[in-house]
C-alpha atoms as a PDB file:
ATOM      1  CA  MET A   1       0.905  -6.721 -31.945  1.00  0.00           C
ATOM      2  CA  SER A   2       1.671  -3.575 -30.463  1.00  0.00           C
ATOM      3  CA  SER A   3       0.280  -2.318 -26.815  1.00  0.00           C
ATOM      4  CA  SER A   4      -2.033   0.198 -28.541  1.00  0.00           C
ATOM      5  CA  SER A   5      -3.807  -2.003 -31.340  1.00  0.00           C
ATOM      6  CA  SER A   6      -6.810  -2.665 -29.558  1.00  0.00           C
ATOM      7  CA  ILE A   7      -7.318   0.763 -29.324  1.00  0.00           C
ATOM      8  CA  GLN A   8      -6.289   1.238 -33.031  1.00  0.00           C
ATOM      9  CA  GLN A   9      -8.714  -1.371 -34.087  1.00  0.00           C
ATOM     10  CA  ALA A  10     -11.592   0.084 -31.868  1.00  0.00           C
ATOM     11  CA  ARG A  11     -11.084   3.492 -33.915  1.00  0.00           C
ATOM     12  CA  GLU A  12     -11.277   2.344 -37.052  1.00  0.00           C
ATOM     13  CA  THR A  13     -14.444   0.387 -36.013  1.00  0.00           C
ATOM     14  CA  LEU A  14     -16.008   3.331 -35.251  1.00  0.00           C
ATOM     15  CA  GLY A  15     -14.950   4.953 -38.086  1.00  0.00           C
ATOM     16  CA  LYS A  16     -16.337   2.192 -40.401  1.00  0.00           C
ATOM     17  CA  ARG A  17     -19.759   2.735 -38.090  1.00  0.00           C
ATOM     18  CA  LEU A  18     -19.873   6.410 -39.018  1.00  0.00           C
ATOM     19  CA  ARG A  19     -19.213   5.821 -42.428  1.00  0.00           C
ATOM     20  CA  GLU A  20     -22.101   3.762 -43.023  1.00  0.00           C
ATOM     21  CA  ILE A  21     -24.342   6.295 -41.251  1.00  0.00           C
ATOM     22  CA  ARG A  22     -23.075   9.028 -43.478  1.00  0.00           C
ATOM     23  CA  LYS A  23     -23.759   7.015 -46.740  1.00  0.00           C
ATOM     24  CA  ASP A  24     -27.335   6.168 -45.515  1.00  0.00           C
ATOM     25  CA  ALA A  25     -27.634   9.621 -45.182  1.00  0.00           C
ATOM     26  CA  GLY A  26     -26.485   9.741 -49.100  1.00  0.00           C
ATOM     27  CA  LEU A  27     -23.832  12.054 -48.142  1.00  0.00           C
ATOM     28  CA  THR A  28     -20.562  12.335 -49.309  1.00  0.00           C
ATOM     29  CA  ALA A  29     -17.318  12.666 -47.106  1.00  0.00           C
ATOM     30  CA  ARG A  30     -17.025  16.496 -48.667  1.00  0.00           C
ATOM     31  CA  GLU A  31     -20.370  17.348 -48.539  1.00  0.00           C
ATOM     32  CA  LEU A  32     -20.511  16.079 -44.821  1.00  0.00           C
ATOM     33  CA  ALA A  33     -17.562  18.557 -44.326  1.00  0.00           C
ATOM     34  CA  SER A  34     -18.982  21.320 -45.760  1.00  0.00           C
ATOM     35  CA  ARG A  35     -22.306  21.413 -43.577  1.00  0.00           C
ATOM     36  CA  ALA A  36     -19.879  20.744 -40.392  1.00  0.00           C
ATOM     37  CA  GLY A  37     -17.621  23.430 -41.631  1.00  0.00           C
ATOM     38  CA  TRP A  38     -14.882  21.165 -41.171  1.00  0.00           C
ATOM     39  CA  HIS A  39     -11.597  20.829 -43.328  1.00  0.00           C
ATOM     40  CA  GLU A  40     -12.711  18.487 -45.974  1.00  0.00           C
ATOM     41  CA  SER A  41     -10.038  15.687 -44.925  1.00  0.00           C
ATOM     42  CA  LYS A  42     -11.598  15.785 -41.289  1.00  0.00           C
ATOM     43  CA  CYS A  43     -14.014  13.177 -42.194  1.00  0.00           C
ATOM     44  CA  SER A  44     -11.814  10.928 -43.624  1.00  0.00           C
ATOM     45  CA  ARG A  45      -9.333  11.234 -40.550  1.00  0.00           C
ATOM     46  CA  ILE A  46     -12.378  10.195 -38.417  1.00  0.00           C
ATOM     47  CA  GLU A  47     -13.632   7.313 -40.745  1.00  0.00           C
ATOM     48  CA  ASN A  48     -10.392   6.107 -41.097  1.00  0.00           C
ATOM     49  CA  GLY A  49      -9.681   5.640 -37.086  1.00  0.00           C
ATOM     50  CA  ARG A  50      -6.737   8.098 -37.840  1.00  0.00           C
ATOM     51  CA  THR A  51      -8.712  10.898 -35.732  1.00  0.00           C
ATOM     52  CA  PRO A  52     -10.373  10.357 -32.729  1.00  0.00           C
ATOM     53  CA  PRO A  53     -13.543  12.136 -32.638  1.00  0.00           C
ATOM     54  CA  SER A  54     -14.576  14.484 -30.047  1.00  0.00           C
ATOM     55  CA  ASP A  55     -18.176  14.710 -28.522  1.00  0.00           C
ATOM     56  CA  ASP A  56     -19.144  17.633 -30.295  1.00  0.00           C
ATOM     57  CA  ASP A  57     -17.510  16.044 -33.354  1.00  0.00           C
ATOM     58  CA  LEU A  58     -20.332  13.251 -32.746  1.00  0.00           C
ATOM     59  CA  ARG A  59     -23.164  15.397 -32.072  1.00  0.00           C
ATOM     60  CA  VAL A  60     -22.252  17.478 -35.591  1.00  0.00           C
ATOM     61  CA  TYR A  61     -21.842  14.388 -37.515  1.00  0.00           C
ATOM     62  CA  THR A  62     -24.852  12.691 -36.653  1.00  0.00           C
ATOM     63  CA  LEU A  63     -27.063  16.497 -36.769  1.00  0.00           C
ATOM     64  CA  HIS A  64     -26.174  16.468 -40.497  1.00  0.00           C
ATOM     65  CA  CYS A  65     -26.656  12.792 -41.438  1.00  0.00           C
ATOM     66  CA  ALA A  66     -30.384  12.954 -39.528  1.00  0.00           C
ATOM     67  CA  ALA A  67     -29.345  10.232 -37.111  1.00  0.00           C
ATOM     68  CA  ALA A  68     -29.534  12.129 -33.589  1.00  0.00           C
ATOM     69  CA  ASP A  69     -31.081   9.224 -32.166  1.00  0.00           C
ATOM     70  CA  GLN A  70     -27.714   7.666 -32.446  1.00  0.00           C
ATOM     71  CA  THR A  71     -25.534  10.158 -30.784  1.00  0.00           C
ATOM     72  CA  ALA A  72     -25.462   9.219 -27.052  1.00  0.00           C
ATOM     73  CA  ASP A  73     -24.278   5.714 -27.993  1.00  0.00           C
ATOM     74  CA  LEU A  74     -21.927   6.913 -30.687  1.00  0.00           C
ATOM     75  CA  ILE A  75     -20.179   9.380 -27.736  1.00  0.00           C
ATOM     76  CA  ALA A  76     -20.226   6.739 -25.141  1.00  0.00           C
ATOM     77  CA  THR A  77     -18.595   3.960 -27.510  1.00  0.00           C
ATOM     78  CA  ALA A  78     -15.784   7.108 -28.287  1.00  0.00           C
ATOM     79  CA  ARG A  79     -15.336   7.584 -24.708  1.00  0.00           C
ATOM     80  CA  ASN A  80     -14.924   3.903 -23.741  1.00  0.00           C
ATOM     81  CA  ILE A  81     -11.952   3.889 -26.675  1.00  0.00           C
ATOM     82  CA  GLU A  82      -9.951   6.713 -25.558  1.00  0.00           C
ATOM     83  CA  GLY A  83     -10.447   5.734 -21.638  1.00  0.00           C
ATOM     84  CA  ALA A  84      -8.825   2.001 -22.902  1.00  0.00           C
ATOM     85  CA  TYR A  85      -5.322   3.978 -23.069  1.00  0.00           C
ATOM     86  CA  VAL A  86      -4.717   6.000 -20.337  1.00  0.00           C
ATOM     87  CA  GLU A  87      -1.343   7.755 -19.639  1.00  0.00           C
ATOM     88  CA  TRP A  88       0.049   7.880 -16.211  1.00  0.00           C
ATOM     89  CA  ARG A  89       0.114  11.712 -15.973  1.00  0.00           C
ATOM     90  CA  ARG A  90      -3.664  11.704 -16.918  1.00  0.00           C
ATOM     91  CA  MET A  91      -4.193   9.222 -14.054  1.00  0.00           C
ATOM     92  CA  GLU A  92      -1.985  10.425 -11.502  1.00  0.00           C
ATOM     93  CA  ARG A  93      -2.263  14.272 -11.515  1.00  0.00           C
ATOM     94  CA  SER A  94      -4.122  15.069  -8.245  1.00  0.00           C
ATOM     95  CA  GLY A  95      -1.724  12.098  -7.155  1.00  0.00           C
ATOM     96  CA  LEU A  96      -1.004   8.420  -6.280  1.00  0.00           C
ATOM     97  CA  ARG A  97      -4.431   7.540  -4.506  1.00  0.00           C
ATOM     98  CA  ARG A  98      -6.814   7.944  -7.435  1.00  0.00           C
ATOM     99  CA  ALA A  99      -4.712   5.657  -9.304  1.00  0.00           C
ATOM    100  CA  GLN A 100      -4.972   3.318  -6.452  1.00  0.00           C
ATOM    101  CA  GLU A 101      -8.691   3.903  -6.231  1.00  0.00           C
ATOM    102  CA  SER A 102      -9.394   3.470  -9.874  1.00  0.00           C
ATOM    103  CA  VAL A 103      -9.270  -0.264  -9.963  1.00  0.00           C
ATOM    104  CA  ILE A 104     -11.181  -1.378  -6.896  1.00  0.00           C
ATOM    105  CA  PRO A 105     -14.463  -1.969  -8.451  1.00  0.00           C
ATOM    106  CA  LEU A 106     -12.815  -4.422 -10.742  1.00  0.00           C
ATOM    107  CA  TRP A 107     -10.902  -6.039  -8.075  1.00  0.00           C
ATOM    108  CA  GLU A 108     -14.627  -6.423  -5.625  1.00  0.00           C
ATOM    109  CA  ARG A 109     -16.318  -7.681  -8.503  1.00  0.00           C
ATOM    110  CA  THR A 110     -13.438 -10.247 -10.255  1.00  0.00           C
ATOM    111  CA  ARG A 111     -13.567 -13.894  -9.210  1.00  0.00           C
ATOM    112  CA  HIS A 112     -10.858 -15.249 -10.951  1.00  0.00           C
ATOM    113  CA  PHE A 113      -7.212 -13.301 -10.914  1.00  0.00           C
ATOM    114  CA  ARG A 114      -4.538 -14.842 -13.182  1.00  0.00           C
ATOM    115  CA  GLY A 115      -1.768 -12.172 -12.889  1.00  0.00           C
ATOM    116  CA  TYR A 116       1.935 -12.489 -14.744  1.00  0.00           C
ATOM    117  CA  SER A 117       4.962 -10.082 -13.280  1.00  0.00           C
ATOM    118  CA  SER A 118       8.516  -9.830 -15.105  1.00  0.00           C
ATOM    119  CA  TRP A 119       9.396  -6.748 -13.132  1.00  0.00           C
ATOM    120  CA  LEU A 120       7.896  -6.575  -9.583  1.00  0.00           C
ATOM    121  CA  ILE A 121       6.203  -8.556  -6.650  1.00  0.00           C
ATOM    122  CA  PRO A 122       2.300  -8.235  -8.499  1.00  0.00           C
ATOM    123  CA  GLY A 123       0.572  -5.548  -5.965  1.00  0.00           C
ATOM    124  CA  PRO A 124      -2.005  -8.092  -4.086  1.00  0.00           C
ATOM    125  CA  PHE A 125       0.902  -9.919  -2.709  1.00  0.00           C
ATOM    126  CA  GLN A 126       3.110  -6.933  -1.560  1.00  0.00           C
ATOM    127  CA  THR A 127       3.911  -5.709   1.658  1.00  0.00           C
ATOM    128  CA  PRO A 128       2.918  -2.268   3.126  1.00  0.00           C
ATOM    129  CA  ALA A 129       6.809  -1.380   2.909  1.00  0.00           C
ATOM    130  CA  TYR A 130       7.388  -2.574  -0.626  1.00  0.00           C
ATOM    131  CA  ILE A 131       4.041  -0.831  -1.665  1.00  0.00           C
ATOM    132  CA  ARG A 132       5.834   2.242   0.186  1.00  0.00           C
ATOM    133  CA  ALA A 133       9.330   2.009  -1.452  1.00  0.00           C
ATOM    134  CA  LEU A 134       7.410   1.741  -4.699  1.00  0.00           C
ATOM    135  CA  LEU A 135       5.133   4.656  -4.315  1.00  0.00           C
ATOM    136  CA  ARG A 136       7.622   6.871  -3.225  1.00  0.00           C
ATOM    137  CA  SER A 137       9.876   6.066  -5.979  1.00  0.00           C
ATOM    138  CA  ILE A 138       6.876   7.036  -8.805  1.00  0.00           C
ATOM    139  CA  ARG A 139       5.904  10.079  -6.819  1.00  0.00           C
ATOM    140  CA  ASP A 140       9.467  11.288  -6.938  1.00  0.00           C
ATOM    141  CA  ARG A 141      10.015  10.169 -10.651  1.00  0.00           C
ATOM    142  CA  ARG A 142       6.992  11.609 -11.848  1.00  0.00           C
ATOM    143  CA  ALA A 143       6.839  14.982  -9.340  1.00  0.00           C
ATOM    144  CA  LEU A 144       3.248  14.246  -8.100  1.00  0.00           C
ATOM    145  CA  PRO A 145       1.539  15.530  -5.843  1.00  0.00           C
ATOM    146  CA  ASP A 146       2.561  13.899  -2.100  1.00  0.00           C
ATOM    147  CA  ASP A 147      -0.313  11.632  -1.131  1.00  0.00           C
ATOM    148  CA  LEU A 148       1.816   8.895  -0.643  1.00  0.00           C
ATOM    149  CA  GLU A 149       0.556   7.606   2.724  1.00  0.00           C
ATOM    150  CA  ALA A 150      -3.350   7.856   1.812  1.00  0.00           C
ATOM    151  CA  ALA A 151      -2.435   5.767  -1.361  1.00  0.00           C
ATOM    152  CA  VAL A 152      -0.093   3.239   0.344  1.00  0.00           C
ATOM    153  CA  ASP A 153      -3.489   2.709   2.869  1.00  0.00           C
ATOM    154  CA  VAL A 154      -5.562   2.289  -0.158  1.00  0.00           C
ATOM    155  CA  ARG A 155      -3.045  -0.009  -1.872  1.00  0.00           C
ATOM    156  CA  VAL A 156      -3.239  -1.838   1.413  1.00  0.00           C
ATOM    157  CA  ASP A 157      -6.700  -2.131   2.166  1.00  0.00           C
ATOM    158  CA  LYS A 158      -7.478  -3.274  -1.555  1.00  0.00           C
ATOM    159  CA  GLN A 159      -5.688  -6.630  -0.747  1.00  0.00           C
ATOM    160  CA  ARG A 160      -8.543  -7.906   1.646  1.00  0.00           C
ATOM    161  CA  VAL A 161     -10.276  -9.223  -1.768  1.00  0.00           C
ATOM    162  CA  LEU A 162      -7.279 -12.126  -1.305  1.00  0.00           C
ATOM    163  CA  TYR A 163      -9.342 -12.981   1.770  1.00  0.00           C
ATOM    164  CA  GLU A 164     -13.188 -12.516   0.706  1.00  0.00           C
ATOM    165  CA  GLY A 165     -15.403 -14.138  -1.263  1.00  0.00           C
ATOM    166  CA  ALA A 166     -14.653 -17.097  -3.541  1.00  0.00           C
ATOM    167  CA  ARG A 167     -11.697 -15.603  -5.250  1.00  0.00           C
ATOM    168  CA  ARG A 168      -9.085 -17.536  -6.450  1.00  0.00           C
ATOM    169  CA  PHE A 169      -5.194 -15.780  -7.545  1.00  0.00           C
ATOM    170  CA  ALA A 170      -3.305 -17.725 -10.185  1.00  0.00           C
ATOM    171  CA  VAL A 171      -0.127 -16.087 -10.113  1.00  0.00           C
ATOM    172  CA  VAL A 172       3.477 -16.373 -12.169  1.00  0.00           C
ATOM    173  CA  LEU A 173       6.356 -14.303 -11.745  1.00  0.00           C
ATOM    174  CA  GLU A 174       9.930 -14.425 -13.575  1.00  0.00           C
ATOM    175  CA  GLU A 175      12.375 -15.527 -11.060  1.00  0.00           C
ATOM    176  CA  SER A 176      14.242 -12.279 -11.865  1.00  0.00           C
ATOM    177  CA  THR A 177      11.323 -10.105  -9.504  1.00  0.00           C
ATOM    178  CA  LEU A 178      12.374 -12.125  -6.421  1.00  0.00           C
ATOM    179  CA  ARG A 179      15.920 -10.609  -7.033  1.00  0.00           C
ATOM    180  CA  HIS A 180      15.177  -7.043  -7.884  1.00  0.00           C
ATOM    181  CA  LEU A 181      16.064  -5.041  -5.019  1.00  0.00           C
ATOM    182  CA  ILE A 182      13.164  -2.758  -3.855  1.00  0.00           C
ATOM    183  CA  GLY A 183      13.410  -0.936  -0.758  1.00  0.00           C
ATOM    184  CA  GLY A 184      16.708  -2.167   0.519  1.00  0.00           C
ATOM    185  CA  PRO A 185      17.367  -5.588   1.883  1.00  0.00           C
ATOM    186  CA  GLU A 186      15.265  -5.645   4.462  1.00  0.00           C
ATOM    187  CA  THR A 187      12.040  -4.374   2.852  1.00  0.00           C
ATOM    188  CA  MET A 188      13.172  -6.889   0.371  1.00  0.00           C
ATOM    189  CA  ALA A 189      13.478 -10.020   2.798  1.00  0.00           C
ATOM    190  CA  GLY A 190      10.091  -8.904   4.422  1.00  0.00           C
ATOM    191  CA  GLN A 191       8.253  -8.794   1.039  1.00  0.00           C
ATOM    192  CA  LEU A 192       9.950 -12.118  -0.056  1.00  0.00           C
ATOM    193  CA  GLY A 193       8.647 -14.018   3.256  1.00  0.00           C
ATOM    194  CA  HIS A 194       5.660 -13.005   2.879  1.00  0.00           C
ATOM    195  CA  LEU A 195       5.107 -14.481  -0.588  1.00  0.00           C
ATOM    196  CA  LEU A 196       6.232 -17.651   1.228  1.00  0.00           C
ATOM    197  CA  SER A 197       3.253 -17.002   3.834  1.00  0.00           C
ATOM    198  CA  LEU A 198       0.827 -16.379   0.662  1.00  0.00           C
ATOM    199  CA  ALA A 199       2.208 -19.577  -1.303  1.00  0.00           C
ATOM    200  CA  THR A 200       0.201 -21.358   1.812  1.00  0.00           C
ATOM    201  CA  LEU A 201      -3.377 -19.837   1.158  1.00  0.00           C
ATOM    202  CA  PRO A 202      -5.608 -22.301  -0.209  1.00  0.00           C
ATOM    203  CA  ASN A 203      -6.955 -20.015  -3.051  1.00  0.00           C
ATOM    204  CA  VAL A 204      -3.405 -19.056  -4.018  1.00  0.00           C
ATOM    205  CA  SER A 205      -1.220 -20.520  -7.005  1.00  0.00           C
ATOM    206  CA  LEU A 206       2.218 -19.189  -7.028  1.00  0.00           C
ATOM    207  CA  GLY A 207       4.830 -20.172  -9.843  1.00  0.00           C
ATOM    208  CA  VAL A 208       8.403 -19.075 -10.608  1.00  0.00           C
ATOM    209  CA  ILE A 209       9.595 -19.470 -13.724  1.00  0.00           C
ATOM    210  CA  PRO A 210      13.602 -20.292 -13.264  1.00  0.00           C
ATOM    211  CA  LEU A 211      16.262 -17.640 -14.758  1.00  0.00           C
ATOM    212  CA  SER A 212      17.769 -21.275 -16.048  1.00  0.00           C
ATOM    213  CA  THR A 213      14.460 -22.126 -18.186  1.00  0.00           C
ATOM    214  CA  ASP A 214      14.998 -21.979 -21.789  1.00  0.00           C
ATOM    215  CA  ARG A 215      13.016 -19.159 -23.079  1.00  0.00           C
ATOM    216  CA  THR A 216      13.247 -19.769 -26.958  1.00  0.00           C
ATOM    217  CA  ALA A 217       9.539 -20.437 -27.559  1.00  0.00           C
ATOM    218  CA  LEU A 218       8.250 -18.175 -25.024  1.00  0.00           C
ATOM    219  CA  TRP A 219      10.050 -15.417 -23.834  1.00  0.00           C
ATOM    220  CA  PRO A 220       9.423 -12.906 -20.743  1.00  0.00           C
ATOM    221  CA  VAL A 221       6.345 -10.553 -21.871  1.00  0.00           C
ATOM    222  CA  GLU A 222       5.039  -7.455 -20.586  1.00  0.00           C
ATOM    223  CA  ASP A 223       3.176  -7.262 -16.644  1.00  0.00           C
ATOM    224  CA  PHE A 224      -0.666  -7.765 -17.257  1.00  0.00           C
ATOM    225  CA  TRP A 225      -3.905  -9.018 -15.000  1.00  0.00           C
ATOM    226  CA  VAL A 226      -6.622 -11.013 -16.372  1.00  0.00           C
ATOM    227  CA  PHE A 227      -9.617 -10.406 -14.686  1.00  0.00           C
ATOM    228  CA  ASP A 228     -12.033 -13.626 -14.658  1.00  0.00           C
ATOM    229  CA  ASP A 229     -12.441 -13.601 -18.615  1.00  0.00           C
ATOM    230  CA  SER A 230     -13.628 -10.322 -19.276  1.00  0.00           C
ATOM    231  CA  GLN A 231     -10.642  -8.127 -19.309  1.00  0.00           C
ATOM    232  CA  VAL A 232      -6.787  -7.470 -19.276  1.00  0.00           C
ATOM    233  CA  ASN A 233      -4.732  -4.519 -17.246  1.00  0.00           C
ATOM    234  CA  VAL A 234      -1.640  -3.962 -18.556  1.00  0.00           C
ATOM    235  CA  GLU A 235       1.006  -1.803 -17.085  1.00  0.00           C
ATOM    236  CA  LEU A 236       3.045   0.581 -19.564  1.00  0.00           C
ATOM    237  CA  VAL A 237       6.257   3.001 -18.859  1.00  0.00           C
ATOM    238  CA  SER A 238       3.761   5.637 -19.893  1.00  0.00           C
ATOM    239  CA  ALA A 239       0.296   4.520 -19.874  1.00  0.00           C
ATOM    240  CA  PHE A 240      -2.124   2.405 -18.276  1.00  0.00           C
ATOM    241  CA  LEU A 241      -4.287  -0.474 -20.727  1.00  0.00           C
ATOM    242  CA  THR A 242      -7.303  -1.606 -20.647  1.00  0.00           C
ATOM    243  CA  ILE A 243      -8.203  -4.571 -22.853  1.00  0.00           C
ATOM    244  CA  THR A 244     -11.635  -5.904 -23.250  1.00  0.00           C
ATOM    245  CA  GLN A 245     -11.992  -7.373 -26.861  1.00  0.00           C
ATOM    246  CA  PRO A 246     -12.615 -11.042 -26.527  1.00  0.00           C
ATOM    247  CA  HIS A 247     -10.088 -12.133 -28.850  1.00  0.00           C
ATOM    248  CA  GLU A 248      -7.363 -10.159 -26.965  1.00  0.00           C
ATOM    249  CA  VAL A 249      -8.495 -11.314 -23.748  1.00  0.00           C
ATOM    250  CA  ASN A 250      -8.412 -14.715 -24.962  1.00  0.00           C
ATOM    251  CA  THR A 251      -4.578 -14.030 -26.113  1.00  0.00           C
ATOM    252  CA  TYR A 252      -3.843 -12.924 -22.675  1.00  0.00           C
ATOM    253  CA  ALA A 253      -5.202 -15.823 -21.384  1.00  0.00           C
ATOM    254  CA  ARG A 254      -3.276 -18.532 -23.522  1.00  0.00           C
ATOM    255  CA  THR A 255      -0.182 -16.444 -22.589  1.00  0.00           C
ATOM    256  CA  PHE A 256      -0.620 -16.950 -19.333  1.00  0.00           C
ATOM    257  CA  ALA A 257      -1.558 -20.581 -19.490  1.00  0.00           C
ATOM    258  CA  ALA A 258       1.870 -21.170 -21.548  1.00  0.00           C
ATOM    259  CA  LEU A 259       3.711 -19.131 -18.956  1.00  0.00           C
ATOM    260  CA  ALA A 260       2.142 -21.087 -16.229  1.00  0.00           C
ATOM    261  CA  ASP A 261       3.183 -24.274 -17.674  1.00  0.00           C
ATOM    262  CA  SER A 262       6.829 -23.006 -17.308  1.00  0.00           C
ATOM    263  CA  ALA A 263       6.875 -22.150 -14.010  1.00  0.00           C
ATOM    264  CA  VAL A 264       7.308 -24.333 -10.892  1.00  0.00           C
ATOM    265  CA  TYR A 265       5.485 -24.756  -7.735  1.00  0.00           C
ATOM    266  CA  GLY A 266       5.419 -25.916  -4.263  1.00  0.00           C
ATOM    267  CA  ALA A 267       8.497 -26.813  -2.643  1.00  0.00           C
ATOM    268  CA  PRO A 268      11.020 -25.862  -6.195  1.00  0.00           C
ATOM    269  CA  ALA A 269       9.376 -22.207  -5.945  1.00  0.00           C
ATOM    270  CA  ARG A 270       9.704 -22.193  -2.377  1.00  0.00           C
ATOM    271  CA  THR A 271      13.596 -23.012  -3.005  1.00  0.00           C
ATOM    272  CA  LEU A 272      13.801 -19.864  -5.241  1.00  0.00           C
ATOM    273  CA  ILE A 273      12.194 -17.518  -2.980  1.00  0.00           C
ATOM    274  CA  THR A 274      14.384 -18.851  -0.217  1.00  0.00           C
ATOM    275  CA  SER A 275      17.565 -18.435  -2.089  1.00  0.00           C
ATOM    276  CA  ALA A 276      16.545 -15.035  -2.855  1.00  0.00           C
ATOM    277  CA  ILE A 277      16.219 -14.225   0.805  1.00  0.00           C
ATOM    278  CA  ASP A 278      19.754 -15.837   1.658  1.00  0.00           C
ATOM    279  CA  SER A 279      21.123 -13.982  -1.248  1.00  0.00           C
ATOM    280  CA  LEU A 280      20.363 -10.318   0.589  1.00  0.00           C
ATOM    281  CA  GLY A 281      22.745 -11.274   3.275  1.00  0.00           C
END
């Protein structure tokens, strides 16, 4: 399944709901398009999920179908669908700080965090120096406004969730994340040492999947976080994906469980981290 499949499925579900509203009003798609002043194919594109409807589209649709009482709910549904797939350039257009702040409410209400990474050390486990190196690279690569230090401060402050309340963190890393050099040897050594420290916290489970593991059954996948059993966030190259459909959340939860079964913990995990530190010279 593609990373944006849940968005398309939600658009199609909304389209089916609109089709039912139109049929209940006794209108054909051509008749509705004519009344709305649209091209005759527009109703079909919306109802089949090919074109996301704007707020005005939905207002016109419900007006001519005598369903104005459903307008507000339809607009809210459509906005939620489009908000599930947010391009980084849209989220970061005013700088990096906004992107860091956007997930604070989610972090604060979550009690059980499950995270998997094949690319980088996950956000809650990052040191300030590691964060600064990552965000500086993003700022420069995407030519963003320079609010680097404010963004670093927000990201560091969010890490208080590790120590506040009855929260549990289960994190699984590919061994490759320990070997990707970010910020230079000194920054990386500090980051890996911080990992060793966090692994001793009673509310943290840290697993590492060794490079030598047979991955025939389940290979590395995209980085993701599961928040309780209600939401999954996935970081893509171009966008930030929010998944809330229960069957997809369950798919990620099952995938996390399978990846966790492939990981080593405790002393074997510490050995892999220590070896990565030693390799830095």
